[in-house]
mmCIF file of C-alpha atoms in Angstrom:
data_model
loop_
_atom_site.group_PDB
_atom_site.id
_atom_site.type_symbol
_atom_site.label_atom_id
_atom_site.label_comp_id
_atom_site.label_asym_id
_atom_site.label_seq_id
_atom_site.Cartn_x
_atom_site.Cartn_y
_atom_site.Cartn_z
ATOM 1 C CA MET A 1 -35.846 53.669 -44.613
ATOM 2 C CA ALA A 2 -38.544 51.707 -46.246
ATOM 3 C CA LEU A 3 -40.833 54.403 -45.520
ATOM 4 C CA ALA A 4 -38.387 56.590 -47.521
ATOM 5 C CA LEU A 5 -38.464 55.484 -50.052
ATOM 6 C CA ALA A 6 -42.241 54.067 -50.123
ATOM 7 C CA GLY A 7 -43.649 57.679 -49.894
ATOM 8 C CA CYS A 8 -41.059 58.369 -53.236
ATOM 9 C CA LYS A 9 -42.129 55.861 -55.205
ATOM 10 C CA GLY A 10 -45.187 57.749 -56.118
ATOM 11 C CA LEU A 11 -42.665 60.150 -57.618
ATOM 12 C CA GLU A 12 -42.124 57.446 -60.994
ATOM 13 C CA ARG A 13 -42.635 59.532 -63.752
ATOM 14 C CA ALA A 14 -44.604 57.870 -66.832
ATOM 15 C CA PRO A 15 -43.011 56.777 -69.464
ATOM 16 C CA MET A 16 -41.155 58.890 -72.197
ATOM 17 C CA SER A 17 -43.497 58.294 -75.619
ATOM 18 C CA ASP A 18 -41.726 57.657 -78.688
ATOM 19 C CA GLY A 19 -42.382 61.140 -80.313
ATOM 20 C CA ARG A 20 -41.161 62.814 -77.665
ATOM 21 C CA ARG A 21 -38.328 60.771 -77.034
ATOM 22 C CA LEU A 22 -37.928 61.764 -81.289
ATOM 23 C CA TYR A 23 -38.535 65.674 -80.754
ATOM 24 C CA LEU A 24 -35.671 66.499 -78.160
ATOM 25 C CA ALA A 25 -33.354 64.440 -80.165
ATOM 26 C CA LYS A 26 -34.325 66.336 -83.063
ATOM 27 C CA CYS A 27 -35.625 69.636 -81.836
ATOM 28 C CA THR A 28 -34.151 70.488 -78.559
ATOM 29 C CA SER A 29 -30.612 70.826 -80.341
ATOM 30 C CA CYS A 30 -31.588 74.055 -81.179
ATOM 31 C CA HIS A 31 -33.769 75.331 -78.935
ATOM 32 C CA ALA A 32 -35.721 75.081 -76.527
ATOM 33 C CA GLU A 33 -38.274 72.489 -75.400
ATOM 34 C CA TYR A 34 -41.708 73.375 -75.777
ATOM 35 C CA GLU A 35 -44.557 72.231 -74.090
ATOM 36 C CA PRO A 36 -47.255 70.358 -77.349
ATOM 37 C CA ALA A 37 -49.986 72.482 -76.255
ATOM 38 C CA LYS A 38 -48.201 75.729 -76.315
ATOM 39 C CA PHE A 39 -49.502 75.454 -80.297
ATOM 40 C CA SER A 40 -52.072 74.818 -82.021
ATOM 41 C CA PRO A 41 -51.492 71.386 -84.436
ATOM 42 C CA GLN A 42 -52.037 74.033 -86.894
ATOM 43 C CA VAL A 43 -49.077 75.526 -85.749
ATOM 44 C CA TRP A 44 -47.030 72.682 -85.166
ATOM 45 C CA VAL A 45 -47.572 70.829 -88.115
ATOM 46 C CA ALA A 46 -46.273 74.843 -89.769
ATOM 47 C CA ASN A 47 -42.938 74.787 -87.626
ATOM 48 C CA VAL A 48 -42.181 71.340 -88.373
ATOM 49 C CA ASP A 49 -42.683 71.789 -92.280
ATOM 50 C CA LYS A 50 -40.445 75.376 -92.030
ATOM 51 C CA MET A 51 -37.633 73.532 -89.774
ATOM 52 C CA GLU A 52 -37.583 70.698 -93.379
ATOM 53 C CA GLU A 53 -37.729 73.554 -96.032
ATOM 54 C CA LEU A 54 -35.430 75.505 -94.358
ATOM 55 C CA LYS A 55 -32.669 72.492 -93.170
ATOM 56 C CA LYS A 56 -32.521 72.862 -89.973
ATOM 57 C CA VAL A 57 -33.900 69.078 -89.305
ATOM 58 C CA HIS A 58 -33.723 66.590 -91.519
ATOM 59 C CA LEU A 59 -36.924 63.344 -90.705
ATOM 60 C CA SER A 60 -37.973 60.525 -92.371
ATOM 61 C CA PRO A 61 -41.623 60.045 -92.629
ATOM 62 C CA ASP A 62 -41.860 57.557 -89.909
ATOM 63 C CA GLU A 63 -40.449 60.440 -87.573
ATOM 64 C CA ARG A 64 -42.250 63.238 -88.893
ATOM 65 C CA ALA A 65 -45.578 61.370 -88.452
ATOM 66 C CA GLN A 66 -44.142 60.446 -84.284
ATOM 67 C CA ILE A 67 -42.585 63.465 -83.361
ATOM 68 C CA LEU A 68 -45.908 65.466 -84.422
ATOM 69 C CA GLN A 69 -48.577 62.348 -82.902
ATOM 70 C CA TYR A 70 -46.578 63.814 -79.706
ATOM 71 C CA LEU A 71 -46.953 67.446 -80.393
ATOM 72 C CA THR A 72 -50.333 67.176 -82.349
ATOM 73 C CA GLY A 73 -51.905 64.775 -80.002
ATOM 74 C CA ASP A 74 -52.968 62.924 -83.556
ATOM 75 C CA PRO A 75 -52.671 59.391 -83.277
ATOM 76 C CA GLY A 76 -51.193 59.810 -87.877
ATOM 77 C CA GLY A 77 -48.774 63.017 -86.530
ATOM 78 C CA ARG A 78 -52.084 65.535 -88.614
ATOM 79 C CA PRO A 79 -53.048 68.420 -86.902
ATOM 80 C CA VAL A 80 -56.667 67.080 -85.790
ATOM 81 C CA ALA A 81 -58.963 70.484 -87.666
ATOM 82 C CA ALA A 82 -57.204 68.095 -90.884
ATOM 83 C CA THR A 83 -59.281 65.104 -90.159
ATOM 84 C CA GLY A 84 -62.624 66.458 -90.299
ATOM 85 C CA ARG A 85 -62.521 65.226 -86.447
#
């Protein structure tokens, strides 16, 4: 039994980020989850803008930044090209 449990230890998942948790809570009630790499950072920002504009989602500035950080990988929640990096 101990060997079986020891073998499962390698299957542990990394803790879920706050940004991913918010993305799942706020965005996947209407559509499937998409991998962040599926779209460019610019497309993610445009998609979030569109969802907010159409009133499909209501995000506080902090929620928006956390979700975009998760989706784009940028700490400020902005697409990398827009930060001059």
